[in-house]
Coordinates of C-alpha atoms in Angstrom, one line a residue:
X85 CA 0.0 0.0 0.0
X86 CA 1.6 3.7 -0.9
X87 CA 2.7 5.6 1.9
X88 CA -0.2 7.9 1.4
X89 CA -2.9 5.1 1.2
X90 CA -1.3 4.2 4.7
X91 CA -1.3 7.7 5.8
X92 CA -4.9 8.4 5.1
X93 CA -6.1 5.2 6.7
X94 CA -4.1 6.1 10.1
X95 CA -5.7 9.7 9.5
X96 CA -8.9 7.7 9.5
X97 CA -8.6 5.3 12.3
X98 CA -7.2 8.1 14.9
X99 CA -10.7 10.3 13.8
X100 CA -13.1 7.3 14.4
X101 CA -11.2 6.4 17.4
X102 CA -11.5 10.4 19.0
X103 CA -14.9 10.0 17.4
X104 CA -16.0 6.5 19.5
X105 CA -14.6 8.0 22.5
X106 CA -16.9 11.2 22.3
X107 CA -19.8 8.9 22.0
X108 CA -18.5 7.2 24.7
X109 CA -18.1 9.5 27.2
X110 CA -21.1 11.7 26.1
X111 CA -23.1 8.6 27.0
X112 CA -21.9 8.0 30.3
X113 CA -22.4 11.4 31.1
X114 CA -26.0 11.3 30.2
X115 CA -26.2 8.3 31.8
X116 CA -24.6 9.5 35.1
X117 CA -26.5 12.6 34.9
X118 CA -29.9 10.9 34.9
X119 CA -29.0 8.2 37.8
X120 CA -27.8 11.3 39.7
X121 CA -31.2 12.6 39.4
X122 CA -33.2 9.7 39.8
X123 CA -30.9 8.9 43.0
X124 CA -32.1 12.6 44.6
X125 CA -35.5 12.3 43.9
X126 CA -35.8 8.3 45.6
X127 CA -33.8 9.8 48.4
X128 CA -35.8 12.7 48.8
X129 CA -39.0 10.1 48.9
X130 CA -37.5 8.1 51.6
X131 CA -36.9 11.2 53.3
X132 CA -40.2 12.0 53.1
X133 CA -41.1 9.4 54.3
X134 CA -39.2 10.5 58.0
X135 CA -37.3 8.3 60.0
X136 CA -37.8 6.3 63.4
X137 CA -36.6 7.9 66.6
X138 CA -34.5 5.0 68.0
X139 CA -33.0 4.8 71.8
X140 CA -29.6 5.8 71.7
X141 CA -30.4 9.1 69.9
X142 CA -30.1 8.2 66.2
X143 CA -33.4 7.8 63.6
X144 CA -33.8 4.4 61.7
X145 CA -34.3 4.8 57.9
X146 CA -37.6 3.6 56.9
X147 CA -35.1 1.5 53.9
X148 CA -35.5 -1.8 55.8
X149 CA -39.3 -1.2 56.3
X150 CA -42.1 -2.6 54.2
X151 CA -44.4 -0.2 53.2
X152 CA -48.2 -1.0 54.4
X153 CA -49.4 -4.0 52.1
X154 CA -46.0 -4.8 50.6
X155 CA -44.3 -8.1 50.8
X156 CA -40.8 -8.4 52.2
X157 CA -40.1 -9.6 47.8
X158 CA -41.5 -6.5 47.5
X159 CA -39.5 -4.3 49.0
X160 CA -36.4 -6.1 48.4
X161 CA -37.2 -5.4 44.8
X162 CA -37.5 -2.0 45.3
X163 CA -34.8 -1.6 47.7
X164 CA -32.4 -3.4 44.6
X165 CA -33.8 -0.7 42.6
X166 CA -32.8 2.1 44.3
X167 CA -29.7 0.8 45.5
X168 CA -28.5 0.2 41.4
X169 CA -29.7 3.4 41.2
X170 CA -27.5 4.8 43.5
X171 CA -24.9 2.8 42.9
X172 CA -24.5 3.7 39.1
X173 CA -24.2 7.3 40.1
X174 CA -21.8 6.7 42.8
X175 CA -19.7 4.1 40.7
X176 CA -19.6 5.7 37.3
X177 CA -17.4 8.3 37.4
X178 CA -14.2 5.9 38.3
X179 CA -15.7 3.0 35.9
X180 CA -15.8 5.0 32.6
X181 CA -11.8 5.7 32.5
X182 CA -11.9 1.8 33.0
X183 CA -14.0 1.0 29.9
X184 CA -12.5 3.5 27.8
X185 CA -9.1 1.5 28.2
X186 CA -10.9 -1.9 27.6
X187 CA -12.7 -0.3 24.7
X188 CA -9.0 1.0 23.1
X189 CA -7.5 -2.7 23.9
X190 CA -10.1 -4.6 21.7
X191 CA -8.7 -2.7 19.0
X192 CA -10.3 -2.7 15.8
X193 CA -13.7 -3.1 16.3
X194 CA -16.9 -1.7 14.5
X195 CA -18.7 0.7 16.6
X196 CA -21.9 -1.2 17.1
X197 CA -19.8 -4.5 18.4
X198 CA -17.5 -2.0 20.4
X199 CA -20.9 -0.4 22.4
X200 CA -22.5 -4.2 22.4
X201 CA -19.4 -5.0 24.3
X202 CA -19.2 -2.6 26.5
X203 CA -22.4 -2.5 28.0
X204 CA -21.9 -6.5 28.3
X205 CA -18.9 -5.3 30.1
X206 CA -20.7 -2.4 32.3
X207 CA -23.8 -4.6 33.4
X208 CA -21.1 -7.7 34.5
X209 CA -19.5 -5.0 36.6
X210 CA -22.9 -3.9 38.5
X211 CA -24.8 -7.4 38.9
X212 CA -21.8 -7.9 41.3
X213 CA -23.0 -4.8 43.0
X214 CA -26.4 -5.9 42.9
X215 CA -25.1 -9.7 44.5
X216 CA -23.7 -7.1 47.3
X217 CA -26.4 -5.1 47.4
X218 CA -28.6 -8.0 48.1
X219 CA -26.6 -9.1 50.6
X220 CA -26.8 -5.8 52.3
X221 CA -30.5 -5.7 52.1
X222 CA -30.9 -8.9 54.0
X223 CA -28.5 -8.0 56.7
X224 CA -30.1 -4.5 57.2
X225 CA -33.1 -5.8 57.4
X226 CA -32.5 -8.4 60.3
X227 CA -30.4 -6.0 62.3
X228 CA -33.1 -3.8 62.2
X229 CA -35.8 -6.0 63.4
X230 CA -32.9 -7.0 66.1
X231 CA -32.4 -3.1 67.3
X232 CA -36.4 -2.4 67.4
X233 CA -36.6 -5.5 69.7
X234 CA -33.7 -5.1 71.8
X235 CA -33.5 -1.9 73.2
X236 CA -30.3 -2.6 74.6
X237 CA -29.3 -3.7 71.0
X238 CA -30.3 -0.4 69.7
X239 CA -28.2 1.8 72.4
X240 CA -25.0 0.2 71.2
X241 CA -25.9 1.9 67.5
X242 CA -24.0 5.0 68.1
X243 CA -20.8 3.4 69.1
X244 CA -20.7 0.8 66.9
X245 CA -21.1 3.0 64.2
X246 CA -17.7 5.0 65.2
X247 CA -16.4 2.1 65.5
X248 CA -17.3 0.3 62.0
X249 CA -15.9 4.0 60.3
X250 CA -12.8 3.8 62.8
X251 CA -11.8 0.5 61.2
X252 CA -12.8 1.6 57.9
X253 CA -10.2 4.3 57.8
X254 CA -7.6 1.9 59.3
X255 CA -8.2 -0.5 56.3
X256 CA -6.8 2.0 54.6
X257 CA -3.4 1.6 55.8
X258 CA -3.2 -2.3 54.7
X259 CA -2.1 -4.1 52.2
X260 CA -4.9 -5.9 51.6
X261 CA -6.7 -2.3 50.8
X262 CA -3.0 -1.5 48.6
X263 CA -3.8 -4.7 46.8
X264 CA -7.2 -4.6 45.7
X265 CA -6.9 -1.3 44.5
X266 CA -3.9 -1.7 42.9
X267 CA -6.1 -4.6 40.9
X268 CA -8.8 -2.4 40.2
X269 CA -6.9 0.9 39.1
X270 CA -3.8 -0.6 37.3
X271 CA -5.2 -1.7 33.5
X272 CA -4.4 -5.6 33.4
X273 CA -5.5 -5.8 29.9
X274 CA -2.9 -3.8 28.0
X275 CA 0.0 -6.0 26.0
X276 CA -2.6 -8.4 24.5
X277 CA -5.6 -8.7 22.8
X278 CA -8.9 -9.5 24.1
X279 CA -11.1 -12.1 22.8
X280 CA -13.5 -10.2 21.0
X281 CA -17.6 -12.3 22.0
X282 CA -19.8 -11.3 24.7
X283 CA -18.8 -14.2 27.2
X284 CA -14.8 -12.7 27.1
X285 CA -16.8 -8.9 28.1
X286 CA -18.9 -10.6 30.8
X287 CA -15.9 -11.9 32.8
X288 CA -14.0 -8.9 32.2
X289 CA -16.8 -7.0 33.8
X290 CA -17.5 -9.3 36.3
X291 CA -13.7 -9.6 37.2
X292 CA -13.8 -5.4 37.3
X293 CA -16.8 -5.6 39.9
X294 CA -14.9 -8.0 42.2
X295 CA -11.7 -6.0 42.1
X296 CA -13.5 -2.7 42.3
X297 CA -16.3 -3.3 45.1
X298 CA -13.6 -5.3 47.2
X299 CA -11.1 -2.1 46.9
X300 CA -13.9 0.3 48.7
X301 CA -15.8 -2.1 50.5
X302 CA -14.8 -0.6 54.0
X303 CA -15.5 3.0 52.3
X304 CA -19.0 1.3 51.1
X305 CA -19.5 0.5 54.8
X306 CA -19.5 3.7 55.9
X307 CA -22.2 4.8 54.0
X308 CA -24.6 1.9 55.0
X309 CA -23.9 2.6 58.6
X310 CA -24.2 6.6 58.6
X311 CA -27.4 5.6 56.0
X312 CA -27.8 4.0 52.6
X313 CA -29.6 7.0 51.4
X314 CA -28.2 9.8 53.1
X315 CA -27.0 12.2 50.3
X316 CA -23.8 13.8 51.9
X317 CA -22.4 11.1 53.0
X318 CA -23.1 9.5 49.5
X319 CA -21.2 12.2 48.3
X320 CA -18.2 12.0 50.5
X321 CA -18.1 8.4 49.9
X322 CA -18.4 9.1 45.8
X323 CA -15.7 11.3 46.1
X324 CA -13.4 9.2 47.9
X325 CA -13.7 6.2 45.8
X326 CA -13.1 8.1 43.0
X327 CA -10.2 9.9 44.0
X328 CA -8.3 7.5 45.7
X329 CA -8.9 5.6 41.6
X330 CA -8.6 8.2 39.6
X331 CA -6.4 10.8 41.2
X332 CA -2.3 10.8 41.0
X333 CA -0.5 8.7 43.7
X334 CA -3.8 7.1 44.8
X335 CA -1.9 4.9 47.7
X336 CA -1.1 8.3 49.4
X337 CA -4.2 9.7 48.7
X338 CA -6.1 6.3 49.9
X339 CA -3.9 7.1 53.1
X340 CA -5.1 10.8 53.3
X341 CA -8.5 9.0 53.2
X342 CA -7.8 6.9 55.8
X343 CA -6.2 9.1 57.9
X344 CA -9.6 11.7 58.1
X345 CA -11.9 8.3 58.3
X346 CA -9.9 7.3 61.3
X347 CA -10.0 11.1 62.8
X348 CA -13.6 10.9 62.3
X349 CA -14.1 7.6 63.8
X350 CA -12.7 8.5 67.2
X351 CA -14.9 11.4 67.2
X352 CA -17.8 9.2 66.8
X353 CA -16.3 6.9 69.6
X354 CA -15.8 9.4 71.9
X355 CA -19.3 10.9 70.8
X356 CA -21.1 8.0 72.1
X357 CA -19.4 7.2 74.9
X358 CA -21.1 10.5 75.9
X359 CA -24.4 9.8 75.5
X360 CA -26.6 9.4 78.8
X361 CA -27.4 5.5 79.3

């Protein structure tokens, strides 16, 4: 082929390539956009919907409640709902750098197959945050029927709480945390090509979920203790996560991270342990 010929088709792959990549993006910003919204507007229902004065001086969310006539499938349903939801807006910002590297690794690929792919790849990553999410559900829901029978149960709340974000921030320091996010920032699939068929994008996916979810798992457990749908802390959590991914020297900043969680976890502690029995 003349140098030219060559030229002109390199001219050509590097537009579609900036052109896939606008597409890309542009849709995961609309996408993150709308679960953002949809994410305020269930959380401002549940608020609505107030919250249970508790002994101990902290409110129960109504999350692990039925609603009258609702069966516990029900709400578990809804509960998954929300909690993808939520979970797509929180999760998004630090999975879309992740796709657009799988998305240049396939190499060439025609567009449709290249969007086909990733979205195999994108809903592999979130049923393993919808297996953790219906973990979580069942777990909140038995602790909560615990704490409304045993008052006793439900006075220990506040402490435990600082306690669960005091070991939270320690995590940080490990190397278990260094590893797993180390797996889920560092691009494993560069220096060889992927398979190109929807089973190769479903493990890839699920394989980014497990990496991913394990890195902020003690960051996710902050948020279900201080409230699954309480919007600041959402946001602090969101921000974390993505940061300590996305951000230059993300050990240190993981450590930065753990360093505030900690702080804030002996103020909780010490919090508590001031609360008239």
């Amino acid at each position: 082929m003349p140098s030219d010929a060559m030229q002109r088709e390199e001219v050509r792959s590097v537009v579609f390539e900036r052109a896939s990549q606008q597409v890309f993006f542009g849709t995961s910003a609309v996408l993150f956009v709308g679960s953002t919204g949809l994410t305020l507007t269930l959380c401002s229902s549940m608020t609505a919907m107030g919250k249970m004065p508790m002994p101990g001086g902290w409110t129960m969310s109504m999350t692990w409640m039925r609603m009258p006539g609702q069966t516990w499938a029900g709400a578990g349903i809804s509960f998954l709902g929300m909690w993808l939801v939520m979970m797509i807006a929180m999760m998004l910002p630090s999975l879309a750098p992740m796709l657009s590297r799988y998305r240049r690794v396939l190499g060439a690929v025609s567009e449709r197959r290249l969007g086909w792919l990733t979205v195999i790849v994108a809903t592999g990553y979130f049923f393993i945050w919808t297996l953790f999410g219906m973990a979580v559900y069942s777990l909140g829901v038995v602790l909560a029927a615990m704490e409304m029978r045993q008052p006793a149960l439900a006075l220990a709340v506040p402490m435990a709480t600082g306690i669960v974000v005091l070991v939270a921030g320690a995590i940080q320091f490990t190397h278990w945390k260094a590893h797993n996010l180390a797996l889920c920032c560092e691009e494993r699939l560069g220096g060889y090509a992927l398979p190109v068929d929807a089973g190769a994008a479903w493990r890839t996916g699920l394989r980014f979920g497990i990496h991913c979810s394990s890195s902020c798992l003690n960051l996710t457990a902050i948020l279900l203790v201080l409230g699954v749908m309480d919007l600041r802390a959402m946001a602090v959590i969101t921000a974390a996560i993505t940061s300590e991914r996305l951000a230059p020297g993300g050990k240190r900043v993981s450590r930065i991270i753990g360093a505030v969680v900690f702080g804030a976890g002996l103020l909780m502690i010490a919090r508590a342990a001031s609360i008239p029995r």
